[in-house]
JSON list of C-alpha atoms in Angstrom, two decimals:
[
{"chain": "A", "resi": 1, "resn": "ASP", "atom": "CA", "xyz": [-5.44, -7.83, -10.49]},
{"chain": "A", "resi": 2, "resn": "GLU", "atom": "CA", "xyz": [-5.37, -7.85, -14.29]},
{"chain": "A", "resi": 3, "resn": "LYS", "atom": "CA", "xyz": [-5.84, -4.06, -14.57]},
{"chain": "A", "resi": 4, "resn": "PHE", "atom": "CA", "xyz": [-3.10, -3.47, -11.99]},
{"chain": "A", "resi": 5, "resn": "ALA", "atom": "CA", "xyz": [-0.73, -5.79, -13.85]},
{"chain": "A", "resi": 6, "resn": "ASN", "atom": "CA", "xyz": [-1.56, -4.09, -17.16]},
{"chain": "A", "resi": 7, "resn": "ALA", "atom": "CA", "xyz": [-0.91, -0.64, -15.67]},
{"chain": "A", "resi": 8, "resn": "LEU", "atom": "CA", "xyz": [2.48, -1.73, -14.33]},
{"chain": "A", "resi": 9, "resn": "THR", "atom": "CA", "xyz": [3.39, -3.25, -17.68]},
{"chain": "A", "resi": 10, "resn": "LEU", "atom": "CA", "xyz": [2.40, -0.06, -19.51]},
{"chain": "A", "resi": 11, "resn": "LEU", "atom": "CA", "xyz": [4.40, 2.15, -17.15]},
{"chain": "A", "resi": 12, "resn": "THR", "atom": "CA", "xyz": [7.53, 0.01, -17.09]},
{"chain": "A", "resi": 13, "resn": "GLN", "atom": "CA", "xyz": [7.71, -1.25, -20.68]},
{"chain": "A", "resi": 14, "resn": "ARG", "atom": "CA", "xyz": [5.98, 1.31, -22.86]},
{"chain": "A", "resi": 15, "resn": "GLU", "atom": "CA", "xyz": [6.43, 4.53, -20.88]},
{"chain": "A", "resi": 16, "resn": "LYS", "atom": "CA", "xyz": [9.68, 3.39, -19.23]},
{"chain": "A", "resi": 17, "resn": "VAL", "atom": "CA", "xyz": [9.14, 5.50, -16.11]},
{"chain": "A", "resi": 18, "resn": "SER", "atom": "CA", "xyz": [11.97, 5.95, -13.59]},
{"chain": "A", "resi": 19, "resn": "PHE", "atom": "CA", "xyz": [9.81, 4.96, -10.63]},
{"chain": "A", "resi": 20, "resn": "ILE", "atom": "CA", "xyz": [6.19, 4.42, -9.63]},
{"chain": "A", "resi": 21, "resn": "THR", "atom": "CA", "xyz": [4.28, 5.74, -6.62]},
{"chain": "A", "resi": 22, "resn": "ILE", "atom": "CA", "xyz": [1.06, 4.20, -5.38]},
{"chain": "A", "resi": 23, "resn": "ALA", "atom": "CA", "xyz": [-0.98, 6.42, -3.07]},
{"chain": "A", "resi": 24, "resn": "GLY", "atom": "CA", "xyz": [-2.77, 3.91, -0.90]},
{"chain": "A", "resi": 25, "resn": "ASP", "atom": "CA", "xyz": [-5.30, 1.11, -1.06]},
{"chain": "A", "resi": 26, "resn": "LEU", "atom": "CA", "xyz": [-2.72, -1.52, -1.90]},
{"chain": "A", "resi": 27, "resn": "THR", "atom": "CA", "xyz": [-5.13, -4.14, -0.61]},
{"chain": "A", "resi": 28, "resn": "ASP", "atom": "CA", "xyz": [-8.81, -4.44, 0.15]},
{"chain": "A", "resi": 29, "resn": "SER", "atom": "CA", "xyz": [-9.77, -4.85, 3.78]},
{"chain": "A", "resi": 30, "resn": "CYS", "atom": "CA", "xyz": [-6.14, -5.32, 4.87]},
{"chain": "A", "resi": 31, "resn": "THR", "atom": "CA", "xyz": [-5.92, -8.61, 2.96]},
{"chain": "A", "resi": 32, "resn": "GLN", "atom": "CA", "xyz": [-4.39, -9.65, -0.37]},
{"chain": "A", "resi": 33, "resn": "TRP", "atom": "CA", "xyz": [-0.84, -8.65, 0.60]},
{"chain": "A", "resi": 34, "resn": "GLU", "atom": "CA", "xyz": [0.64, -11.71, -1.08]},
{"chain": "A", "resi": 35, "resn": "THR", "atom": "CA", "xyz": [-1.27, -10.92, -4.29]},
{"chain": "A", "resi": 36, "resn": "TYR", "atom": "CA", "xyz": [-0.05, -7.31, -4.24]},
{"chain": "A", "resi": 37, "resn": "GLN", "atom": "CA", "xyz": [3.58, -8.37, -3.77]},
{"chain": "A", "resi": 38, "resn": "SER", "atom": "CA", "xyz": [3.32, -11.03, -6.47]},
{"chain": "A", "resi": 39, "resn": "ILE", "atom": "CA", "xyz": [2.00, -8.54, -9.04]},
{"chain": "A", "resi": 40, "resn": "ILE", "atom": "CA", "xyz": [4.70, -5.97, -8.18]},
{"chain": "A", "resi": 41, "resn": "ASN", "atom": "CA", "xyz": [7.43, -8.61, -8.42]},
{"chain": "A", "resi": 42, "resn": "ARG", "atom": "CA", "xyz": [6.16, -9.92, -11.73]},
{"chain": "A", "resi": 43, "resn": "TYR", "atom": "CA", "xyz": [5.15, -6.75, -13.59]},
{"chain": "A", "resi": 44, "resn": "ALA", "atom": "CA", "xyz": [7.18, -3.84, -12.20]},
{"chain": "A", "resi": 45, "resn": "ASN", "atom": "CA", "xyz": [10.24, -5.15, -14.07]},
{"chain": "A", "resi": 46, "resn": "SER", "atom": "CA", "xyz": [12.78, -3.86, -11.54]},
{"chain": "A", "resi": 47, "resn": "THR", "atom": "CA", "xyz": [11.27, -0.35, -11.65]},
{"chain": "A", "resi": 48, "resn": "PRO", "atom": "CA", "xyz": [11.25, 1.02, -8.07]},
{"chain": "A", "resi": 49, "resn": "VAL", "atom": "CA", "xyz": [7.73, 1.16, -6.60]},
{"chain": "A", "resi": 50, "resn": "TYR", "atom": "CA", "xyz": [7.14, 3.53, -3.68]},
{"chain": "A", "resi": 51, "resn": "THR", "atom": "CA", "xyz": [3.90, 3.00, -1.80]},
{"chain": "A", "resi": 52, "resn": "ILE", "atom": "CA", "xyz": [1.88, 4.41, 1.05]},
{"chain": "A", "resi": 53, "resn": "THR", "atom": "CA", "xyz": [-1.10, 2.91, 2.81]},
{"chain": "A", "resi": 54, "resn": "GLY", "atom": "CA", "xyz": [-4.69, 3.97, 2.38]},
{"chain": "A", "resi": 55, "resn": "ASN", "atom": "CA", "xyz": [-7.79, 3.36, 4.45]},
{"chain": "A", "resi": 56, "resn": "HIS", "atom": "CA", "xyz": [-8.39, -0.06, 2.84]},
{"chain": "A", "resi": 57, "resn": "ASP", "atom": "CA", "xyz": [-4.99, -1.19, 4.13]},
{"chain": "A", "resi": 58, "resn": "THR", "atom": "CA", "xyz": [-6.07, -0.93, 7.77]},
{"chain": "A", "resi": 59, "resn": "PRO", "atom": "CA", "xyz": [-7.72, -3.54, 9.99]},
{"chain": "A", "resi": 60, "resn": "PHE", "atom": "CA", "xyz": [-10.45, -1.04, 10.82]},
{"chain": "A", "resi": 61, "resn": "TRP", "atom": "CA", "xyz": [-11.62, -1.22, 7.24]},
{"chain": "A", "resi": 62, "resn": "ARG", "atom": "CA", "xyz": [-11.77, -5.00, 7.53]},
{"chain": "A", "resi": 63, "resn": "GLY", "atom": "CA", "xyz": [-13.84, -4.62, 10.69]},
{"chain": "A", "resi": 64, "resn": "TYR", "atom": "CA", "xyz": [-16.06, -2.09, 8.98]},
{"chain": "A", "resi": 65, "resn": "THR", "atom": "CA", "xyz": [-16.93, -4.48, 6.16]},
{"chain": "A", "resi": 66, "resn": "THR", "atom": "CA", "xyz": [-17.74, -7.33, 8.56]},
{"chain": "A", "resi": 67, "resn": "GLY", "atom": "CA", "xyz": [-19.84, -5.20, 10.88]},
{"chain": "A", "resi": 68, "resn": "GLU", "atom": "CA", "xyz": [-17.24, -4.96, 13.64]},
{"chain": "A", "resi": 69, "resn": "HIS", "atom": "CA", "xyz": [-16.27, -1.49, 14.78]},
{"chain": "A", "resi": 70, "resn": "TYR", "atom": "CA", "xyz": [-13.16, -0.39, 16.60]},
{"chain": "A", "resi": 71, "resn": "ASN", "atom": "CA", "xyz": [-12.59, 2.72, 18.66]},
{"chain": "A", "resi": 72, "resn": "ASN", "atom": "CA", "xyz": [-9.39, 4.77, 18.59]},
{"chain": "A", "resi": 73, "resn": "GLU", "atom": "CA", "xyz": [-7.75, 2.68, 21.31]},
{"chain": "A", "resi": 74, "resn": "ASP", "atom": "CA", "xyz": [-8.44, -0.53, 19.40]},
{"chain": "A", "resi": 75, "resn": "ILE", "atom": "CA", "xyz": [-6.99, 0.92, 16.20]},
{"chain": "A", "resi": 76, "resn": "THR", "atom": "CA", "xyz": [-3.72, 1.91, 17.86]},
{"chain": "A", "resi": 77, "resn": "GLU", "atom": "CA", "xyz": [-3.29, -1.67, 19.06]},
{"chain": "A", "resi": 78, "resn": "TYR", "atom": "CA", "xyz": [-3.24, -2.80, 15.43]},
{"chain": "A", "resi": 79, "resn": "THR", "atom": "CA", "xyz": [-0.60, -0.27, 14.34]},
{"chain": "A", "resi": 80, "resn": "PRO", "atom": "CA", "xyz": [2.34, -2.69, 14.87]},
{"chain": "A", "resi": 81, "resn": "ALA", "atom": "CA", "xyz": [0.53, -5.35, 12.83]},
{"chain": "A", "resi": 82, "resn": "ILE", "atom": "CA", "xyz": [-0.16, -2.92, 9.99]},
{"chain": "A", "resi": 83, "resn": "LYS", "atom": "CA", "xyz": [3.43, -1.69, 10.09]},
{"chain": "A", "resi": 84, "resn": "ASN", "atom": "CA", "xyz": [4.71, -5.26, 9.86]},
{"chain": "A", "resi": 85, "resn": "LEU", "atom": "CA", "xyz": [2.45, -6.11, 6.90]},
{"chain": "A", "resi": 86, "resn": "VAL", "atom": "CA", "xyz": [3.37, -2.94, 5.02]},
{"chain": "A", "resi": 87, "resn": "GLU", "atom": "CA", "xyz": [7.10, -3.37, 5.59]},
{"chain": "A", "resi": 88, "resn": "THR", "atom": "CA", "xyz": [7.00, -7.07, 4.71]},
{"chain": "A", "resi": 89, "resn": "TYR", "atom": "CA", "xyz": [5.04, -6.77, 1.47]},
{"chain": "A", "resi": 90, "resn": "SER", "atom": "CA", "xyz": [5.87, -3.30, 0.17]},
{"chain": "A", "resi": 91, "resn": "GLY", "atom": "CA", "xyz": [9.42, -2.97, 1.48]},
{"chain": "A", "resi": 92, "resn": "HIS", "atom": "CA", "xyz": [8.66, 0.43, 3.01]},
{"chain": "A", "resi": 93, "resn": "SER", "atom": "CA", "xyz": [7.49, 1.69, 6.38]},
{"chain": "A", "resi": 94, "resn": "LEU", "atom": "CA", "xyz": [4.30, 3.67, 7.01]},
{"chain": "A", "resi": 95, "resn": "TYR", "atom": "CA", "xyz": [6.23, 6.94, 6.72]},
{"chain": "A", "resi": 96, "resn": "TYR", "atom": "CA", "xyz": [9.45, 7.54, 4.80]},
{"chain": "A", "resi": 97, "resn": "SER", "atom": "CA", "xyz": [11.08, 9.75, 2.20]},
{"chain": "A", "resi": 98, "resn": "PHE", "atom": "CA", "xyz": [13.19, 9.20, -0.87]},
{"chain": "A", "resi": 99, "resn": "ALA", "atom": "CA", "xyz": [15.10, 11.42, -3.28]},
{"chain": "A", "resi": 100, "resn": "ARG", "atom": "CA", "xyz": [15.24, 11.38, -7.05]},
{"chain": "A", "resi": 101, "resn": "GLY", "atom": "CA", "xyz": [17.66, 13.88, -8.49]},
{"chain": "A", "resi": 102, "resn": "ASN", "atom": "CA", "xyz": [17.02, 17.21, -6.76]},
{"chain": "A", "resi": 103, "resn": "ASP", "atom": "CA", "xyz": [13.52, 16.23, -5.66]},
{"chain": "A", "resi": 104, "resn": "VAL", "atom": "CA", "xyz": [12.58, 14.78, -2.28]},
{"chain": "A", "resi": 105, "resn": "PHE", "atom": "CA", "xyz": [9.34, 12.83, -1.88]},
{"chain": "A", "resi": 106, "resn": "ILE", "atom": "CA", "xyz": [7.77, 12.45, 1.56]},
{"chain": "A", "resi": 107, "resn": "MET", "atom": "CA", "xyz": [5.48, 9.45, 1.83]},
{"chain": "A", "resi": 108, "resn": "MET", "atom": "CA", "xyz": [2.88, 9.51, 4.61]},
{"chain": "A", "resi": 109, "resn": "GLY", "atom": "CA", "xyz": [0.40, 6.65, 4.69]},
{"chain": "A", "resi": 110, "resn": "VAL", "atom": "CA", "xyz": [-2.77, 6.00, 6.64]},
{"chain": "A", "resi": 111, "resn": "GLN", "atom": "CA", "xyz": [-2.64, 3.70, 9.63]},
{"chain": "A", "resi": 112, "resn": "SER", "atom": "CA", "xyz": [-6.26, 3.99, 10.73]},
{"chain": "A", "resi": 113, "resn": "ASN", "atom": "CA", "xyz": [-9.60, 4.54, 9.06]},
{"chain": "A", "resi": 114, "resn": "TYR", "atom": "CA", "xyz": [-12.21, 6.89, 10.46]},
{"chain": "A", "resi": 115, "resn": "GLY", "atom": "CA", "xyz": [-10.36, 6.83, 13.75]},
{"chain": "A", "resi": 116, "resn": "GLY", "atom": "CA", "xyz": [-8.42, 10.07, 13.49]}
]
């Protein structure tokens, strides 16, 4: 948490970037969403943060670490739950795009891990 907060502070205060992208693994084992949001709110200093999900942001990863395993059908059942968590805590959906000047960024996250 401290390294993440320090990185955000460096980017927003010293480097004064226009926006930040985070390419997945916002959480570990699909937990810590409140911690993630708290750090963004406190240290991003109103700098837009665009995120996508990684394999650690899926319930399959949580099952993997506890010894439970899900098949493809089980993973798809969790997609609405993942989508809700991502939208609630990051403010973005699993897939979206945004423009900055003449550039368009297409954000495509992961909604399952090892399941295709």
